[in-house]
Amino acid sequence: MFSRISGQTSLQLCPGPQASLHGCFAMDFDPGATLGQAFRDMQVEAEPGHGAVLDLVLDEGMGTFGPPPDDRRPRLAWGQGPEGLKLSLCFDSGAIAPVSARDFLEKICLVLHALAESPDRKCDEIALIGKTASGLIPDLSKPIPGCPQESAARSFFEIARQHGEKAAVVGDAHVYSYDDLSGVTRLLGGKLRAAGLRPGDVVAVRGVNSFGMIAAILAVIATGGVLVTIDQTLPETRQALIERISCPRFLIRVGDREEPTGASNTFFTPDWPSRQTLQQLLAGSPPVEEVLFTPEDDSSAYIFFTSGSTGEPKGVLGTHRGLSHFLTWQRGAFPLGPGDRAAQLTAMSFDVVLRDILFPLTSGACLHVPPRELLLDPRRMLKWFHDNAITSMHVVPSLMKAWLQSRVDGRPFASLRYAFFAGEPLTDTLLSRFRDLASDRTRLINLYGPTETTLAKLFNCVDAVEPGVQPVGNAQPGADVVVLHDRRRLCGLWETGEIAIRTPYRSKGYLANDDLTQAVFRPNALSEDPDDLIYMTGDLGRVRSDGKIEIFGRMDSQIKIRGVRIEPTEIEDLLLRQGGVRDAAIATRVDANDNKILLALVVAEAPLPPQEEGAQANRLREALRAELHPAMVPARFVFVESLPYLPNGKINRKAISALDLDTQENKRDHRAALGESTKEEGALVAGLEGILNTPIDDLTKSFVEMGGDSLSHIQASLVVEDVL
């Protein structure tokens, strides 16, 4: 019968109260099977008056052929019409969107046509993209239109000219105007130019979140240097590693006092200058024209580091063009201006600190910098939001979740206009709690995009909170986002594959690593332009029938903790260099507060008595703390006899994730080791064990030795307050 399928199969939708099922069709064939084999395995029942009828289960994004859970069901019928095969679908229009139903029928047509033409074709070679899907999925053969923009530095100086006397930065009991910030920026830029800075020279800026750090960042961007931020709170070994990999020609130190080095390529600026010091600095500021650099399309702007699978962090080289594109889009979509107050929450070691700083400062808003210790004190932090009437912020969901676990008085986010969430899945439970503490006019925006494609390339304005994890939305202007199967075939609606981003505003790839750059930036097969590249994110996702992208997780072993991308092999390699370690693997668990934590599974060179495991774990923890970002230090160290491996010699991470690492017997042993304790001590131990997801056998240990980190510190402080 399939040989008679015409080229113009007609479709007919019959909406009605036929079923209460929800969703749309997805291929559920063996991808290696041929079409002929797949259809021979299907059971088709005939009905009087129809050529054939197929009963379907339509389950959201995971459609399968088979009996539904009750007698009411969508009905797909086909018969011969004047123009060829005619398909009809009866469905519940209140439960299934018509666009999903039409896309379903179009998929069936595509499969049937492919069956008639090539019955030996593999199932996973069929592109399930009909007319409905093609209206929602970008055409990769079409060029991406350019977006008008100006450089971030020029935008800042223009805002400073217009609003010179208005507040630009507030922090540490100081208020600095746009004139102040522009003046110090020009002073540092003039020093760099006088020292021989050329466009493209790498300039490292070492310090912590402060007025001086912000001015130094602006100075490097304004003069055409390539910015590298070195967060002074990182371990010294980590700071030295970043400096070694980036090879800066100049260094700007930001701090509370100058330490003369005698080096002609090193400069100093105070973090929070007094008014007297500020006046002295401003006296030597050159005009804007003497420091401002006009970037080309490919001019490099910054280097930020992500975790690397080779044991060293990877430097990602960003461009002025990409930075300007993002800021131009964000200012247009979410306008700020004088009178707005933005929170600067992101640490200096992450690329997203640029949107924290530059979004408000190229808009005329005021940037408020909280003391870093406040981030670990939820009640004081929420009070800070209220007292400063913050109107805009970027935040990682896990940090917000930790803050909201405290007892909250009033509505600390009542003044908030924009809440940008990024770095982790955004859940309905978090947003429901957050909405109770914000204003009805607060807009919730979910951002998505890796460092490699510049800050963010997808956004979702959450007008109505959906159950579960929120979608990451649609692409910004200037970007295409698709889902690919095996990195080659476009996926249709609701078909799961790898999220891929196409944009001319991407980064240049990885510093001094062309092989890795070429592995993830793939040529667009539908374009003759060699610079038309598509970045493979490694994230699994799908396109919904409303065009929004949903994200499910990673295709590889990469992990995200508190918004930080982590390659397990970087931690494992460092563990294997420690004495007494024969083998090691990194895994994740979800603790009692639904937070993801890192676990280190360690095989010792020689069997360790249980009483010595704690001391060895502390030694390993301190060794990692000396070299890694804090988010990369495991919360728990579990000693095992051996690790599971695959036949190819790689660690079997799926088997590791299934290991039962918690037994009541171990917990009883550890609890017994504490001996007699007061009621308060018992409550404290129980609370800390719930937070750290590990037994506590010694209350004389520091919180860090117990496996605590910055996020669990917030939760622990709440437990201590409640108990004591």
XYZ file of C-alpha atoms in Angstrom:
724
model
C 0.000 0.000 0.000
C 2.833 2.416 0.719
C 3.945 2.479 -2.887
C 0.751 4.418 -3.704
C 1.501 7.337 -1.376
C 1.246 10.570 -3.330
C 3.574 13.522 -3.038
C 0.740 15.694 -1.664
C -0.603 13.838 1.338
C -3.586 15.789 2.706
C -4.130 16.472 6.400
C -7.325 16.881 8.383
C -7.598 17.903 12.041
C -10.744 16.898 13.910
C -10.556 18.679 17.279
C -13.065 17.596 19.850
C -13.437 16.142 23.336
C -12.039 12.794 22.259
C -9.330 12.383 24.895
C -7.641 14.052 27.818
C -4.133 13.020 26.857
C -1.526 15.738 26.317
C 1.509 16.089 24.100
C 2.669 15.280 20.617
C 4.428 12.679 18.512
C 8.076 11.642 18.782
C 9.864 8.839 16.958
C 10.070 5.738 19.126
C 11.651 3.369 16.629
C 14.954 1.600 17.019
C 17.204 4.231 15.390
C 19.302 1.523 13.805
C 16.325 -0.237 12.257
C 15.197 0.422 8.726
C 11.802 1.980 8.075
C 10.516 -1.287 6.655
C 11.514 -3.179 9.805
C 9.970 -0.545 12.060
C 6.613 -0.559 10.294
C 6.464 -4.339 10.096
C 6.716 -4.360 13.897
C 3.739 -1.980 14.273
C 0.255 -3.337 14.823
C -2.412 -1.618 12.709
C -6.097 -2.392 13.247
C -8.713 -1.953 10.530
C -12.102 -0.319 11.037
C -15.148 -0.388 8.741
C -15.215 2.622 6.470
C -11.532 3.451 6.902
C -8.428 2.306 5.143
C -6.773 1.758 8.522
C -6.836 3.223 12.004
C -3.936 3.526 14.442
C -4.582 4.088 18.170
C -1.980 6.343 19.723
C -0.586 7.386 23.043
C 0.379 11.056 22.838
C 2.687 11.801 25.756
C 4.427 15.160 25.995
C 7.493 14.948 23.822
C 7.798 11.186 24.324
C 5.095 9.813 22.017
C 4.856 6.069 21.519
C 2.580 3.807 19.524
C 0.441 1.681 21.803
C -2.669 1.504 23.975
C -3.440 4.589 26.055
C -4.177 4.406 29.802
C -7.969 4.541 29.236
C -10.500 4.071 26.452
C -10.484 7.699 25.351
C -7.726 8.225 22.865
C -6.587 10.345 19.945
C -7.498 8.562 16.714
C -5.370 8.605 13.615
C -7.131 7.320 10.494
C -5.964 7.109 6.928
C -7.676 6.324 3.665
C -7.304 6.920 -0.043
C -8.509 10.329 -1.275
C -8.538 12.043 -4.681
C -5.055 13.471 -4.099
C -3.575 10.416 -2.469
C -3.416 9.221 1.117
C -5.606 11.220 3.512
C -4.719 11.353 7.221
C -7.169 12.431 9.933
C -6.444 12.974 13.617
C -9.162 13.315 16.249
C -7.807 14.795 19.475
C -8.738 16.790 22.567
C -8.145 20.401 21.560
C -8.246 21.416 25.206
C -5.322 19.166 26.046
C -3.280 19.114 22.842
C -2.326 22.338 21.092
C -3.460 22.392 17.443
C 0.088 23.307 16.396
C 1.345 20.110 18.065
C -1.382 18.039 16.407
C -0.578 19.456 12.973
C 3.145 18.886 13.518
C 2.337 15.307 14.499
C 0.471 14.659 11.248
C 3.257 16.255 9.238
C 5.760 13.935 10.932
C 3.640 10.923 10.013
C 3.553 12.136 6.402
C 7.328 12.544 6.349
C 7.804 9.019 7.682
C 5.334 7.512 5.203
C 6.880 9.307 2.244
C 10.327 8.157 3.336
C 9.007 4.606 3.706
C 7.603 4.614 0.181
C 10.754 6.091 -1.333
C 13.465 4.344 0.721
C 12.239 1.450 2.894
C 15.861 0.507 3.651
C 16.625 3.939 5.072
C 17.612 4.116 8.769
C 14.982 5.579 11.081
C 17.336 8.142 12.612
C 18.211 9.559 9.195
C 14.774 11.116 8.680
C 14.439 14.839 9.347
C 11.058 15.215 11.043
C 10.578 18.843 10.057
C 7.365 19.713 8.253
C 5.806 23.080 7.492
C 4.823 23.699 11.107
C 8.275 22.950 12.496
C 10.059 24.865 9.743
C 8.268 28.002 10.900
C 9.794 27.581 14.363
C 13.231 26.151 13.594
C 15.837 28.519 12.087
C 16.944 28.098 8.483
C 20.707 27.651 8.788
C 21.203 28.436 5.097
C 20.159 32.057 5.623
C 22.676 34.635 6.859
C 22.096 36.152 10.286
C 21.257 39.872 9.959
C 23.701 42.243 11.613
C 22.718 44.194 14.721
C 23.624 47.886 15.188
C 25.863 48.463 18.201
C 28.644 50.574 19.670
C 31.545 49.506 21.855
C 30.890 48.994 25.556
C 33.542 51.562 26.511
C 32.141 54.224 24.193
C 28.659 53.592 25.606
C 30.002 54.021 29.139
C 31.847 57.267 28.409
C 28.763 58.696 26.697
C 26.606 57.829 29.707
C 29.239 59.359 32.006
C 29.173 62.554 29.929
C 25.384 62.762 30.182
C 25.064 61.855 33.869
C 28.406 62.900 35.347
C 27.109 63.977 38.745
C 24.802 61.000 39.267
C 25.834 58.031 41.396
C 27.603 55.265 39.465
C 29.017 52.954 42.168
C 27.965 52.555 45.800
C 29.796 50.398 48.322
C 31.862 50.309 51.510
C 30.124 53.456 52.779
C 31.218 55.364 49.672
C 29.257 56.869 46.799
C 31.114 57.495 43.529
C 29.690 59.516 40.655
C 29.986 58.810 36.946
C 32.545 61.645 36.800
C 34.586 59.834 39.474
C 34.437 56.489 37.683
C 35.169 57.986 34.268
C 38.121 59.921 35.671
C 39.814 56.926 37.319
C 39.112 54.818 34.223
C 40.809 57.430 32.032
C 43.727 57.732 34.467
C 44.442 53.991 34.361
C 43.900 53.916 30.600
C 46.375 56.759 30.164
C 48.976 54.906 32.236
C 48.555 51.784 30.113
C 48.866 53.773 26.891
C 51.953 55.621 28.184
C 53.553 52.290 29.100
C 53.202 51.096 25.509
C 49.960 49.117 25.530
C 48.982 47.956 22.057
C 45.536 46.641 21.067
C 45.452 42.934 21.836
C 47.957 43.065 24.710
C 46.775 41.017 27.677
C 46.231 43.002 30.882
C 45.557 41.204 34.158
C 43.528 42.944 36.859
C 43.952 41.444 40.336
C 41.615 42.294 43.207
C 38.094 41.820 44.544
C 34.714 43.387 43.818
C 35.231 47.112 44.395
C 35.152 50.544 42.790
C 38.827 50.224 41.845
C 38.273 46.835 40.209
C 35.393 48.215 38.147
C 37.482 51.188 37.003
C 40.399 48.910 36.068
C 38.127 46.616 34.026
C 36.706 49.604 32.162
C 40.212 50.967 31.536
C 41.435 47.742 29.929
C 38.350 47.442 27.719
C 38.524 51.130 26.750
C 42.172 51.035 25.661
C 41.966 47.846 23.586
C 43.721 45.562 26.027
C 42.564 41.991 26.528
C 41.143 41.757 30.035
C 41.985 38.941 32.443
C 40.422 39.218 35.897
C 42.242 37.472 38.742
C 40.012 37.128 41.778
C 42.197 37.688 44.818
C 40.016 35.371 46.907
C 41.078 32.368 44.811
C 43.935 30.161 46.043
C 47.330 31.677 45.208
C 48.203 28.596 43.154
C 45.064 29.098 41.062
C 45.843 32.792 40.592
C 49.366 31.926 39.446
C 48.019 29.313 37.019
C 45.648 31.826 35.407
C 48.484 34.323 35.090
C 50.798 31.709 33.570
C 48.255 30.572 30.969
C 47.138 34.087 29.960
C 50.673 35.590 29.843
C 49.700 39.212 30.651
C 51.957 42.016 29.481
C 50.606 44.371 32.148
C 49.147 43.955 35.631
C 46.835 46.288 37.540
C 46.698 45.600 41.268
C 43.600 46.715 43.140
C 43.761 46.856 46.926
C 43.670 48.914 50.084
C 47.364 49.831 49.982
C 50.142 49.943 47.430
C 53.023 47.511 47.637
C 55.843 48.866 45.443
C 57.175 46.256 43.035
C 59.514 48.367 40.941
C 58.081 46.746 37.801
C 57.305 49.154 34.972
C 54.426 46.968 33.761
C 52.562 46.899 37.097
C 50.139 49.578 38.267
C 48.120 50.109 41.426
C 44.737 51.636 42.110
C 42.889 51.770 45.448
C 39.804 49.609 45.869
C 37.690 52.153 47.750
C 39.533 55.500 47.505
C 38.733 58.251 49.968
C 37.456 61.549 48.637
C 40.900 63.102 49.153
C 42.658 60.270 47.317
C 40.065 60.418 44.569
C 40.684 64.117 43.961
C 44.403 63.418 43.589
C 43.695 60.644 41.082
C 41.289 62.713 39.011
C 43.788 65.539 38.632
C 45.860 63.430 36.227
C 43.079 62.002 34.052
C 43.535 62.455 30.281
C 40.550 63.166 27.996
C 38.479 60.317 26.609
C 39.906 60.682 23.083
C 43.413 59.852 24.327
C 42.444 56.486 25.778
C 39.438 55.245 23.805
C 40.115 52.424 21.353
C 37.825 51.721 18.387
C 37.571 47.936 18.008
C 37.413 46.016 14.750
C 34.951 43.159 14.227
C 37.479 40.568 15.406
C 39.169 42.579 18.179
C 39.744 40.500 21.311
C 38.330 41.910 24.551
C 38.776 39.451 27.411
C 39.828 36.005 28.588
C 37.790 34.070 31.132
C 38.490 30.551 32.298
C 36.295 27.472 32.527
C 37.209 24.067 33.898
C 39.291 21.921 31.549
C 39.276 18.187 30.919
C 43.086 18.119 30.564
C 43.710 19.064 34.187
C 44.098 22.793 33.517
C 41.441 25.488 33.083
C 40.530 26.537 29.535
C 40.823 30.184 28.575
C 37.971 31.465 26.385
C 38.863 34.489 24.231
C 35.921 36.880 23.902
C 35.502 39.798 21.515
C 34.418 43.434 21.735
C 31.826 42.679 19.074
C 30.221 39.906 21.103
C 30.253 41.940 24.305
C 28.686 44.967 22.616
C 26.047 42.799 20.948
C 24.868 41.339 24.241
C 24.790 44.684 26.049
C 22.951 46.384 23.179
C 20.320 43.637 23.244
C 19.921 43.663 27.036
C 19.615 47.452 27.233
C 16.982 47.410 24.493
C 14.955 44.531 25.916
C 15.192 45.542 29.579
C 15.804 49.287 29.812
C 17.577 50.746 32.839
C 18.336 54.374 33.544
C 19.101 56.956 36.217
C 17.197 56.011 39.339
C 17.757 52.273 38.844
C 20.013 50.415 41.280
C 21.726 47.198 40.170
C 23.360 44.595 42.427
C 26.915 43.454 41.680
C 26.866 39.890 43.027
C 29.098 37.875 40.682
C 32.687 37.050 41.623
C 35.437 38.464 39.429
C 36.545 35.099 38.050
C 33.457 34.577 35.856
C 32.632 36.147 32.506
C 29.116 37.025 33.653
C 30.629 39.669 35.931
C 30.807 41.764 32.745
C 27.027 41.923 32.462
C 26.786 42.620 36.201
C 29.010 45.680 35.722
C 28.440 46.906 32.179
C 24.666 46.515 31.846
C 23.917 49.181 34.485
C 26.970 51.364 33.785
C 26.166 51.673 30.068
C 22.551 52.488 30.975
C 22.982 55.294 33.515
C 21.984 53.180 36.522
C 23.860 52.932 39.822
C 25.847 49.780 40.646
C 25.651 48.676 44.297
C 28.454 46.411 45.559
C 27.613 44.537 48.782
C 30.373 43.492 51.199
C 31.405 39.969 50.177
C 30.680 38.550 53.628
C 27.029 39.527 53.226
C 26.590 36.951 50.471
C 27.007 34.238 53.117
C 24.540 35.820 55.543
C 21.031 35.439 54.075
C 19.170 37.653 56.505
C 21.602 40.541 56.209
C 21.744 40.027 52.439
C 17.980 40.220 52.056
C 17.946 43.302 54.267
C 20.615 44.818 51.982
C 18.335 44.303 48.966
C 15.505 46.024 50.804
C 17.542 48.906 52.234
C 19.175 49.696 48.881
C 15.901 49.290 46.955
C 17.663 47.187 44.303
C 15.851 47.232 40.949
C 18.012 44.831 38.876
C 20.147 41.782 39.594
C 21.760 38.737 37.996
C 21.850 35.702 40.285
C 22.504 31.963 40.236
C 19.374 30.020 41.313
C 21.185 28.013 44.010
C 22.403 31.193 45.719
C 18.917 32.688 45.706
C 17.529 29.405 47.012
C 19.977 29.488 49.931
C 18.964 33.055 50.801
C 15.268 32.207 50.706
C 15.660 29.401 53.238
C 15.963 32.007 55.989
C 13.120 33.656 57.848
C 12.197 36.684 55.778
C 10.599 39.852 57.082
C 8.533 41.820 54.602
C 9.278 41.828 50.876
C 13.013 42.454 50.347
C 12.618 42.443 46.550
C 9.681 44.838 46.454
C 11.666 47.396 44.401
C 13.027 44.852 41.934
C 12.172 45.411 38.265
C 14.384 42.724 36.698
C 15.554 39.415 38.157
C 17.911 37.663 35.725
C 18.529 34.002 36.601
C 21.333 32.080 34.872
C 23.853 29.284 35.285
C 21.554 26.520 36.543
C 18.079 25.054 35.965
C 15.396 27.444 37.202
C 12.580 25.641 39.020
C 8.965 26.459 39.733
C 9.441 26.003 43.491
C 12.167 28.655 43.628
C 10.167 31.119 41.541
C 7.012 30.582 43.582
C 8.905 31.400 46.774
C 10.686 34.328 45.131
C 7.465 35.850 43.781
C 6.073 36.067 47.308
C 8.963 38.379 48.230
C 8.984 40.510 45.084
C 6.675 42.995 43.426
C 3.903 42.251 40.963
C 5.897 44.304 38.455
C 9.087 42.265 38.896
C 10.028 40.611 35.608
C 11.636 37.170 35.813
C 14.118 36.344 33.047
C 15.826 32.988 32.553
C 19.115 33.354 30.615
C 21.125 30.605 28.930
C 24.364 30.556 27.004
C 27.903 29.291 27.577
C 31.006 31.460 27.860
C 31.963 30.350 24.347
C 29.012 32.168 22.754
C 29.314 35.346 24.894
C 27.378 35.756 28.150
C 23.937 34.499 27.032
C 22.202 33.808 23.740
C 18.779 32.540 24.867
C 16.254 34.163 27.149
C 12.836 33.363 28.530
C 10.630 35.974 30.157
C 8.752 33.908 32.724
C 5.294 35.452 32.675
C 3.570 32.312 33.940
C 5.586 29.832 35.995
C 5.437 26.340 34.470
C 5.602 23.131 36.508
C 9.165 21.891 36.999
C 12.198 23.395 35.285
C 11.516 26.514 33.235
C 12.458 26.571 29.522
C 15.467 28.659 28.493
C 13.366 30.269 25.801
C 14.263 31.728 22.439
C 17.381 33.063 20.764
C 18.285 36.732 20.907
C 18.405 38.670 17.634
C 21.760 37.889 16.077
C 21.708 34.192 16.956
C 20.146 30.938 15.776
C 19.559 28.047 18.161
C 18.809 24.542 16.912
C 18.793 21.005 18.275
C 20.896 18.447 16.407
C 20.986 14.664 16.281
C 24.547 13.301 16.121
C 25.726 16.861 15.417
C 24.462 16.687 11.841
C 20.668 16.242 11.454
C 18.211 18.922 12.541
C 15.760 17.656 15.148
C 12.072 18.406 14.793
C 9.733 19.699 17.475
C 9.920 17.763 20.745
C 12.811 15.647 19.457
C 15.700 15.472 21.942
C 19.223 16.247 20.760
C 22.195 18.520 21.377
C 21.595 22.257 21.660
C 23.718 24.148 19.122
C 24.194 27.918 18.840
C 25.026 29.806 15.667
C 26.056 33.448 16.020
C 28.658 35.810 14.562
C 28.931 37.303 18.072
C 30.571 34.224 19.570
C 33.978 34.023 21.199
C 37.140 33.165 19.266
C 37.352 29.837 21.054
C 39.993 28.519 23.408
C 43.274 30.225 24.087
C 46.156 28.405 22.354
C 44.021 25.312 21.712
C 42.931 25.173 18.082
C 42.097 21.460 18.196
C 39.580 21.888 20.991
C 38.153 25.005 19.357
C 37.576 23.148 16.088
C 36.009 20.219 17.950
C 33.164 22.330 19.357
C 32.876 25.114 16.757
C 31.677 23.176 13.704
C 31.342 24.569 10.154
C 27.769 25.227 9.089
C 27.167 22.622 6.372
C 24.487 24.842 4.797
C 26.771 27.843 4.341
C 29.769 28.521 2.126
C 31.146 31.081 4.589
C 34.117 29.508 6.450
C 33.444 31.831 9.411
C 29.850 30.599 9.739
C 30.344 28.270 12.685
C 27.957 26.469 15.015
C 28.900 25.925 18.654
C 28.014 22.517 20.078
C 27.035 23.115 23.697
C 27.034 19.518 24.914
C 23.643 20.212 26.531
C 20.617 18.055 25.760
C 17.404 19.826 24.857
C 14.446 20.064 22.509
C 12.292 22.637 20.720
C 8.699 22.876 21.923
C 5.699 23.647 19.758
C 5.810 27.270 20.959
C 9.402 27.562 19.711
C 10.979 27.671 23.167
C 13.979 25.520 24.030
C 13.905 23.124 26.969
C 17.148 21.857 28.473
C 17.623 18.487 30.196
C 21.272 18.102 31.155
C 24.671 17.176 29.764
C 25.681 14.703 27.079
C 29.124 14.330 28.670
C 30.465 14.196 32.218
C 30.653 17.961 32.703
C 29.043 19.165 35.934
C 27.636 22.505 37.044
C 27.819 23.493 40.709
C 26.467 26.923 41.705
C 26.703 28.011 38.076
C 30.368 26.958 37.748
C 31.222 24.590 34.890
C 33.354 21.720 36.187
C 35.215 19.021 34.279
C 35.564 16.060 36.697
C 38.885 15.066 35.147
C 40.500 18.333 36.272
C 39.784 17.434 39.905
C 40.574 13.745 39.402
C 43.985 14.510 37.882
C 44.881 16.659 40.876
C 43.726 13.976 43.310
C 45.867 11.370 41.559
C 48.928 13.553 42.112
C 48.454 13.370 45.880
C 50.327 10.846 47.958
C 48.400 7.785 49.061
C 45.850 7.941 46.221
C 45.753 5.056 43.746
C 42.555 6.010 41.915
C 39.871 8.690 42.117
C 36.598 9.745 40.529
C 34.261 12.699 40.934
C 30.508 12.242 41.214
C 27.512 14.305 42.282
C 24.727 13.814 44.760
C 21.699 15.881 45.741
C 21.641 16.783 49.420
C 18.681 17.069 51.768
C 18.080 20.644 50.615
C 17.928 19.570 46.959
C 21.319 21.149 46.198
C 23.810 19.383 43.960
C 27.137 18.643 45.697
C 30.445 17.127 44.591
C 31.723 13.817 45.935
C 35.242 12.450 45.581
C 35.488 8.665 45.460
C 39.033 7.730 46.459
C 40.880 4.422 46.256
C 43.799 4.552 48.704
C 47.198 3.050 47.905
C 46.841 0.901 51.004
C 43.653 0.092 52.914
C 42.824 2.797 55.450
C 41.385 2.030 58.889
C 38.041 3.854 59.240
C 39.450 6.077 61.980
C 42.105 7.410 59.580
C 39.771 8.236 56.693
C 38.782 11.594 58.158
C 42.377 12.781 58.462
C 43.193 11.667 54.910
C 40.058 13.388 53.599
C 41.157 16.619 55.297
C 44.620 16.363 53.723
C 43.126 15.850 50.274
C 40.595 18.647 50.778
C 43.319 21.118 51.737
C 45.455 20.062 48.755
C 42.545 20.757 46.400
C 41.672 24.031 48.121
C 45.200 25.250 47.481
C 44.809 24.927 43.712
C 41.149 24.890 42.680
C 38.219 27.251 42.605
C 36.174 26.731 45.806
C 33.209 25.341 43.849
C 35.481 22.553 42.546
C 36.420 21.211 45.989
C 34.297 18.134 46.832
C 31.982 18.386 49.806
C 32.565 14.726 50.668
C 35.415 12.249 50.312
C 34.336 8.611 50.233
C 36.963 5.866 50.374
C 36.157 2.786 48.289
C 38.016 -0.414 47.448
C 37.815 0.083 43.673
C 36.097 2.064 40.921
C 33.950 0.643 38.100
C 35.393 0.894 34.587
C 34.009 0.399 31.095
C 35.609 -2.045 28.617
C 37.269 0.916 26.850
C 39.182 1.793 30.014
C 37.120 4.843 30.969
C 35.475 5.342 34.342
C 31.894 4.066 34.339
C 30.253 7.250 35.596
C 26.758 5.821 35.268
C 27.691 2.989 37.632
C 29.273 5.455 40.046
C 26.107 7.538 40.147
C 24.168 4.418 41.169
C 26.465 3.509 44.082
C 24.848 3.583 47.525
C 27.308 5.622 49.549
C 25.123 6.146 52.603
C 24.294 3.375 55.071
C 22.521 3.671 58.378
C 25.213 1.494 59.949
C 27.898 4.037 59.070
C 25.752 6.846 60.428
C 25.231 4.983 63.698
C 28.968 4.395 64.009
C 29.767 8.044 63.399
C 27.054 9.254 65.772
C 28.383 6.931 68.463
C 31.864 8.409 67.999
C 30.551 11.771 69.182
C 29.829 10.423 72.636
C 27.490 12.215 75.018
C 26.100 15.491 73.728
C 23.658 18.146 74.858
C 20.256 18.594 73.269
C 21.554 21.648 71.398
C 24.653 19.783 70.188
C 22.502 16.913 68.980
C 20.222 19.268 67.066
C 23.244 21.059 65.627
C 24.833 17.792 64.478
C 21.574 16.611 62.900
C 21.150 19.919 61.086
C 24.727 19.980 59.805
C 24.554 16.349 58.676
C 21.462 17.202 56.673
C 23.223 20.136 55.028
C 26.551 18.410 54.365
C 24.968 15.066 53.455
C 27.618 13.260 55.491
C 27.944 11.927 59.052
C 29.764 14.162 61.552
C 32.012 12.395 64.063
C 33.995 15.300 65.500
C 32.616 18.698 66.506
C 36.134 20.088 66.947
C 36.620 20.122 63.163
C 36.216 23.351 61.256
C 33.239 23.709 58.963
C 35.576 23.430 55.965
C 37.057 20.186 57.328
C 33.530 18.818 57.572
C 33.109 19.471 53.839
C 31.413 22.845 53.927
C 31.545 25.449 51.172
C 30.173 28.944 50.690
C 26.652 27.786 49.852
C 26.376 25.280 52.695
C 27.850 27.951 54.992
C 24.712 30.017 54.354
C 22.493 27.078 55.287
C 24.616 26.224 58.334
C 24.368 29.764 59.665
C 20.585 29.420 59.636
C 20.786 26.108 61.523
C 23.061 27.638 64.154
C 20.688 30.575 64.632
C 17.685 28.276 64.967
C 19.396 25.920 67.441
C 21.220 28.439 69.594
